[in-house]
Amino acid sequence: MAESKAHSTLCVEEAEETMKELRAALARAGIILPSLRIDPTSWAREAPCPLIELGGCSVDTAARLAVALPRGEGEGPK
């Protein structure tokens, strides 16, 4: 049980740190996602595994995201 709690704590800390890093990276690109947060419903499990919720954004913000994201090898269909 203690091992599960330690794992859950690490998952939550990782999610919080990743969200902060994403928020900072978006800010450097001039993009703000006001709804960016850790999804509270993903904490409801016995062993939480948080999800980061990006939330909704305007068409302008979505267009800026598309420009800011690099085109990579894993690019989907055009």
GROMACS .gro file of N, CA, C and O in nm:
model
  312
    1MET      N    1   0.082  -0.119   0.000
    1MET     CA    2   0.000   0.000   0.000
    1MET      C    3   0.087   0.126   0.000
    1MET      O    4   0.059   0.219  -0.071
    2ALA      N    5   0.194   0.125   0.081
    2ALA     CA    6   0.284   0.240   0.088
    2ALA      C    7   0.352   0.261  -0.047
    2ALA      O    8   0.375   0.375  -0.088
    3GLU      N    9   0.384   0.152  -0.115
    3GLU     CA   10   0.449   0.161  -0.246
    3GLU      C   11   0.354   0.226  -0.347
    3GLU      O   12   0.395   0.309  -0.428
    4SER      N   13   0.226   0.190  -0.341
    4SER     CA   14   0.125   0.248  -0.430
    4SER      C   15   0.110   0.397  -0.403
    4SER      O   16   0.098   0.477  -0.496
    5LYS      N   17   0.109   0.436  -0.277
    5LYS     CA   18   0.096   0.578  -0.241
    5LYS      C   19   0.217   0.656  -0.289
    5LYS      O   20   0.204   0.766  -0.341
    6ALA      N   21   0.335   0.598  -0.276
    6ALA     CA   22   0.457   0.665  -0.323
    6ALA      C   23   0.453   0.682  -0.475
    6ALA      O   24   0.489   0.788  -0.527
    7HIS      N   25   0.405   0.580  -0.545
    7HIS     CA   26   0.392   0.589  -0.691
    7HIS      C   27   0.293   0.698  -0.729
    7HIS      O   28   0.318   0.778  -0.819
    8SER      N   29   0.179   0.703  -0.660
    8SER     CA   30   0.078   0.805  -0.688
    8SER      C   31   0.133   0.944  -0.664
    8SER      O   32   0.109   1.036  -0.743
    9THR      N   33   0.208   0.961  -0.556
    9THR     CA   34   0.267   1.091  -0.526
    9THR      C   35   0.363   1.133  -0.637
    9THR      O   36   0.361   1.249  -0.681
   10LEU      N   37   0.444   1.040  -0.684
   10LEU     CA   38   0.536   1.070  -0.794
   10LEU      C   39   0.460   1.106  -0.920
   10LEU      O   40   0.500   1.199  -0.992
   11CYS      N   41   0.351   1.036  -0.950
   11CYS     CA   42   0.271   1.066  -1.069
   11CYS      C   43   0.213   1.207  -1.062
   11CYS      O   44   0.215   1.281  -1.160
   12VAL      N   45   0.162   1.244  -0.945
   12VAL     CA   46   0.105   1.377  -0.927
   12VAL      C   47   0.213   1.484  -0.940
   12VAL      O   48   0.195   1.585  -1.009
   13GLU      N   49   0.327   1.462  -0.877
   13GLU     CA   50   0.438   1.559  -0.887
   13GLU      C   51   0.485   1.574  -1.031
   13GLU      O   52   0.512   1.685  -1.077
   14GLU      N   53   0.496   1.462  -1.103
   14GLU     CA   54   0.538   1.466  -1.243
   14GLU      C   55   0.437   1.543  -1.327
   14GLU      O   56   0.475   1.624  -1.411
   15ALA      N   57   0.309   1.520  -1.302
   15ALA     CA   58   0.206   1.591  -1.378
   15ALA      C   59   0.212   1.741  -1.352
   15ALA      O   60   0.202   1.822  -1.445
   16GLU      N   61   0.229   1.780  -1.226
   16GLU     CA   62   0.238   1.922  -1.192
   16GLU      C   63   0.359   1.987  -1.256
   16GLU      O   64   0.350   2.097  -1.311
   17GLU      N   65   0.474   1.919  -1.252
   17GLU     CA   66   0.596   1.973  -1.313
   17GLU      C   67   0.582   1.983  -1.464
   17GLU      O   68   0.621   2.083  -1.525
   18THR      N   69   0.525   1.880  -1.525
   18THR     CA   70   0.507   1.880  -1.670
   18THR      C   71   0.413   1.992  -1.712
   18THR      O   72   0.436   2.061  -1.812
   19MET      N   73   0.306   2.014  -1.635
   19MET     CA   74   0.212   2.121  -1.666
   19MET      C   75   0.282   2.257  -1.659
   19MET      O   76   0.263   2.342  -1.745
   20LYS      N   77   0.365   2.277  -1.557
   20LYS     CA   78   0.440   2.403  -1.544
   20LYS      C   79   0.535   2.422  -1.662
   20LYS      O   80   0.545   2.532  -1.716
   21GLU      N   81   0.603   2.315  -1.702
   21GLU     CA   82   0.695   2.323  -1.816
   21GLU      C   83   0.619   2.355  -1.945
   21GLU      O   84   0.664   2.436  -2.026
   22LEU      N   85   0.503   2.293  -1.963
   22LEU     CA   86   0.422   2.319  -2.082
   22LEU      C   87   0.373   2.463  -2.082
   22LEU      O   88   0.379   2.532  -2.184
   23ARG      N   89   0.325   2.510  -1.967
   23ARG     CA   90   0.278   2.649  -1.958
   23ARG      C   91   0.390   2.746  -1.993
   23ARG      O   92   0.371   2.843  -2.066
   24ALA      N   93   0.511   2.720  -1.943
   24ALA     CA   94   0.625   2.807  -1.970
   24ALA      C   95   0.664   2.802  -2.118
   24ALA      O   96   0.692   2.906  -2.179
   25ALA      N   97   0.664   2.682  -2.177
   25ALA     CA   98   0.699   2.669  -2.319
   25ALA      C   99   0.597   2.741  -2.407
   25ALA      O  100   0.633   2.810  -2.503
   26LEU      N  101   0.470   2.728  -2.373
   26LEU     CA  102   0.366   2.799  -2.448
   26LEU      C  103   0.383   2.950  -2.434
   26LEU      O  104   0.370   3.024  -2.532
   27ALA      N  105   0.413   2.996  -2.313
   27ALA     CA  106   0.432   3.139  -2.290
   27ALA      C  107   0.548   3.193  -2.373
   27ALA      O  108   0.540   3.304  -2.428
   28ARG      N  109   0.656   3.113  -2.385
   28ARG     CA  110   0.770   3.157  -2.467
   28ARG      C  111   0.729   3.174  -2.613
   28ARG      O  112   0.786   3.255  -2.685
   29ALA      N  113   0.628   3.097  -2.655
   29ALA     CA  114   0.579   3.108  -2.792
   29ALA      C  115   0.466   3.211  -2.802
   29ALA      O  116   0.405   3.226  -2.907
   30GLY      N  117   0.439   3.280  -2.692
   30GLY     CA  118   0.334   3.383  -2.692
   30GLY      C  119   0.194   3.325  -2.686
   30GLY      O  120   0.099   3.389  -2.729
   31ILE      N  121   0.181   3.204  -2.633
   31ILE     CA  122   0.051   3.136  -2.629
   31ILE      C  123   0.012   3.112  -2.484
   31ILE      O  124   0.091   3.062  -2.405
   32ILE      N  125  -0.111   3.148  -2.452
   32ILE     CA  126  -0.164   3.124  -2.318
   32ILE      C  127  -0.290   3.039  -2.331
   32ILE      O  128  -0.381   3.074  -2.407
   33LEU      N  129  -0.292   2.927  -2.262
   33LEU     CA  130  -0.411   2.843  -2.254
   33LEU      C  131  -0.468   2.860  -2.113
   33LEU      O  132  -0.421   2.797  -2.018
   34PRO      N  133  -0.568   2.948  -2.096
   34PRO     CA  134  -0.619   2.975  -1.962
   34PRO      C  135  -0.677   2.852  -1.892
   34PRO      O  136  -0.680   2.845  -1.770
   35SER      N  137  -0.721   2.754  -1.968
   35SER     CA  138  -0.784   2.635  -1.910
   35SER      C  139  -0.684   2.526  -1.876
   35SER      O  140  -0.723   2.420  -1.827
   36LEU      N  141  -0.555   2.547  -1.903
   36LEU     CA  142  -0.453   2.446  -1.877
   36LEU      C  143  -0.450   2.413  -1.728
   36LEU      O  144  -0.435   2.501  -1.644
   37ARG      N  145  -0.470   2.284  -1.698
   37ARG     CA  146  -0.474   2.242  -1.558
   37ARG      C  147  -0.463   2.090  -1.549
   37ARG      O  148  -0.471   2.021  -1.651
   38ILE      N  149  -0.448   2.041  -1.429
   38ILE     CA  150  -0.456   1.897  -1.407
   38ILE      C  151  -0.603   1.863  -1.393
   38ILE      O  152  -0.675   1.926  -1.315
   39ASP      N  153  -0.649   1.765  -1.468
   39ASP     CA  154  -0.790   1.725  -1.468
   39ASP      C  155  -0.825   1.667  -1.331
   39ASP      O  156  -0.771   1.563  -1.293
   40PRO      N  157  -0.914   1.732  -1.256
   40PRO     CA  158  -0.946   1.684  -1.121
   40PRO      C  159  -1.011   1.547  -1.119
   40PRO      O  160  -0.994   1.472  -1.023
   41THR      N  161  -1.084   1.510  -1.223
   41THR     CA  162  -1.150   1.379  -1.223
   41THR      C  163  -1.049   1.265  -1.237
   41THR      O  164  -1.077   1.153  -1.197
   42SER      N  165  -0.931   1.294  -1.291
   42SER     CA  166  -0.830   1.189  -1.305
   42SER      C  167  -0.765   1.155  -1.171
   42SER      O  168  -0.691   1.056  -1.161
   43TRP      N  169  -0.795   1.232  -1.067
   43TRP     CA  170  -0.743   1.204  -0.933
   43TRP      C  171  -0.837   1.111  -0.855
   43TRP      O  172  -0.807   1.070  -0.745
   44ALA      N  173  -0.953   1.081  -0.912
   44ALA     CA  174  -1.057   1.006  -0.841
   44ALA      C  175  -1.025   0.858  -0.823
   44ALA      O  176  -1.089   0.792  -0.745
   45ARG      N  177  -0.929   0.809  -0.898
   45ARG     CA  178  -0.893   0.668  -0.886
   45ARG      C  179  -0.825   0.640  -0.754
   45ARG      O  180  -0.770   0.729  -0.690
   46GLU      N  181  -0.825   0.513  -0.713
   46GLU     CA  182  -0.757   0.473  -0.591
   46GLU      C  183  -0.608   0.506  -0.599
   46GLU      O  184  -0.546   0.552  -0.504
   47ALA      N  185  -0.548   0.480  -0.717
   47ALA     CA  186  -0.409   0.516  -0.743
   47ALA      C  187  -0.410   0.621  -0.853
   47ALA      O  188  -0.412   0.588  -0.971
   48PRO      N  189  -0.415   0.750  -0.816
   48PRO     CA  190  -0.429   0.856  -0.916
   48PRO      C  191  -0.319   0.855  -1.022
   48PRO      O  192  -0.203   0.830  -0.991
   49CYS      N  193  -0.360   0.880  -1.142
   49CYS     CA  194  -0.269   0.896  -1.255
   49CYS      C  195  -0.319   1.019  -1.330
   49CYS      O  196  -0.401   1.007  -1.421
   50PRO      N  197  -0.277   1.138  -1.288
   50PRO     CA  198  -0.335   1.262  -1.339
   50PRO      C  199  -0.318   1.281  -1.489
   50PRO      O  200  -0.218   1.242  -1.547
   51LEU      N  201  -0.420   1.343  -1.547
   51LEU     CA  202  -0.417   1.385  -1.687
   51LEU      C  203  -0.406   1.537  -1.690
   51LEU      O  204  -0.462   1.605  -1.604
   52ILE      N  205  -0.334   1.588  -1.788
   52ILE     CA  206  -0.325   1.732  -1.805
   52ILE      C  207  -0.429   1.772  -1.907
   52ILE      O  208  -0.432   1.721  -2.019
   53GLU      N  209  -0.514   1.863  -1.866
   53GLU     CA  210  -0.624   1.909  -1.950
   53GLU      C  211  -0.582   2.040  -2.017
   53GLU      O  212  -0.546   2.136  -1.949
   54LEU      N  213  -0.584   2.041  -2.149
   54LEU     CA  214  -0.544   2.161  -2.222
   54LEU      C  215  -0.658   2.261  -2.231
   54LEU      O  216  -0.637   2.380  -2.239
   55GLY      N  217  -0.781   2.213  -2.231
   55GLY     CA  218  -0.897   2.299  -2.235
   55GLY      C  219  -0.923   2.355  -2.374
   55GLY      O  220  -0.855   2.323  -2.471
   56GLY      N  221  -1.023   2.439  -2.382
   56GLY     CA  222  -1.059   2.500  -2.509
   56GLY      C  223  -0.975   2.624  -2.537
   56GLY      O  224  -0.914   2.681  -2.447
   57CYS      N  225  -0.972   2.662  -2.664
   57CYS     CA  226  -0.901   2.785  -2.701
   57CYS      C  227  -0.966   2.844  -2.824
   57CYS      O  228  -1.041   2.777  -2.896
   58SER      N  229  -0.934   2.967  -2.850
   58SER     CA  230  -0.989   3.036  -2.967
   58SER      C  231  -0.925   2.981  -3.095
   58SER      O  232  -0.821   2.915  -3.091
   59VAL      N  233  -0.987   3.011  -3.206
   59VAL     CA  234  -0.931   2.971  -3.336
   59VAL      C  235  -0.794   3.035  -3.356
   59VAL      O  236  -0.700   2.970  -3.404
   60ASP      N  237  -0.780   3.161  -3.313
   60ASP     CA  238  -0.652   3.230  -3.325
   60ASP      C  239  -0.543   3.157  -3.245
   60ASP      O  240  -0.433   3.136  -3.295
   61THR      N  241  -0.575   3.117  -3.122
   61THR     CA  242  -0.478   3.045  -3.040
   61THR      C  243  -0.444   2.911  -3.102
   61THR      O  244  -0.327   2.870  -3.104
   62ALA      N  245  -0.544   2.840  -3.155
   62ALA     CA  246  -0.519   2.711  -3.219
   62ALA      C  247  -0.427   2.729  -3.340
   62ALA      O  248  -0.336   2.648  -3.363
   63ALA      N  249  -0.449   2.836  -3.418
   63ALA     CA  250  -0.364   2.862  -3.534
   63ALA      C  251  -0.221   2.892  -3.489
   63ALA      O  252  -0.124   2.846  -3.551
   64ARG      N  253  -0.207   2.967  -3.380
   64ARG     CA  254  -0.073   2.998  -3.328
   64ARG      C  255  -0.003   2.873  -3.276
   64ARG      O  256   0.117   2.857  -3.292
   65LEU      N  257  -0.080   2.782  -3.217
   65LEU     CA  258  -0.024   2.654  -3.172
   65LEU      C  259   0.027   2.574  -3.291
   65LEU      O  260   0.136   2.517  -3.287
   66ALA      N  261  -0.052   2.570  -3.397
   66ALA     CA  262  -0.013   2.494  -3.517
   66ALA      C  263   0.117   2.547  -3.576
   66ALA      O  264   0.201   2.469  -3.622
   67VAL      N  265   0.135   2.677  -3.572
   67VAL     CA  266   0.258   2.737  -3.624
   67VAL      C  267   0.375   2.711  -3.529
   67VAL      O  268   0.487   2.683  -3.574
   68ALA      N  269   0.349   2.716  -3.399
   68ALA     CA  270   0.456   2.702  -3.300
   68ALA      C  271   0.509   2.560  -3.288
   68ALA      O  272   0.625   2.540  -3.255
   69LEU      N  273   0.426   2.462  -3.316
   69LEU     CA  274   0.469   2.322  -3.302
   69LEU      C  275   0.553   2.281  -3.422
   69LEU      O  276   0.514   2.302  -3.536
   70PRO      N  277   0.668   2.220  -3.394
   70PRO     CA  278   0.754   2.178  -3.505
   70PRO      C  279   0.694   2.060  -3.580
   70PRO      O  280   0.621   1.980  -3.524
   71ARG      N  281   0.723   2.056  -3.708
   71ARG     CA  282   0.681   1.940  -3.787
   71ARG      C  283   0.784   1.831  -3.765
   71ARG      O  284   0.901   1.850  -3.789
   72GLY      N  285   0.738   1.716  -3.718
   72GLY     CA  286   0.832   1.611  -3.683
   72GLY      C  287   0.812   1.487  -3.767
   72GLY      O  288   0.727   1.480  -3.855
   73GLU      N  289   0.890   1.387  -3.737
   73GLU     CA  290   0.885   1.259  -3.806
   73GLU      C  291   0.749   1.193  -3.789
   73GLU      O  292   0.703   1.125  -3.876
   74GLY      N  293   0.687   1.211  -3.672
   74GLY     CA  294   0.562   1.142  -3.643
   74GLY      C  295   0.440   1.214  -3.697
   74GLY      O  296   0.329   1.191  -3.654
   75GLU      N  297   0.458   1.302  -3.792
   75GLU     CA  298   0.350   1.380  -3.847
   75GLU      C  299   0.245   1.290  -3.911
   75GLU      O  300   0.278   1.197  -3.983
   76GLY      N  301   0.121   1.321  -3.883
   76GLY     CA  302   0.009   1.242  -3.938
   76GLY      C  303  -0.022   1.284  -4.080
   76GLY      O  304   0.054   1.358  -4.144
   77PRO      N  305  -0.135   1.238  -4.130
   77PRO     CA  306  -0.177   1.271  -4.268
   77PRO      C  307  -0.197   1.421  -4.287
   77PRO      O  308  -0.235   1.490  -4.194
   78LYS      N  309  -0.172   1.466  -4.408
   78LYS     CA  310  -0.185   1.609  -4.438
   78LYS      C  311  -0.323   1.641  -4.490
   78LYS      O  312  -0.389   1.568  -4.548
   0.00000   0.00000   0.00000
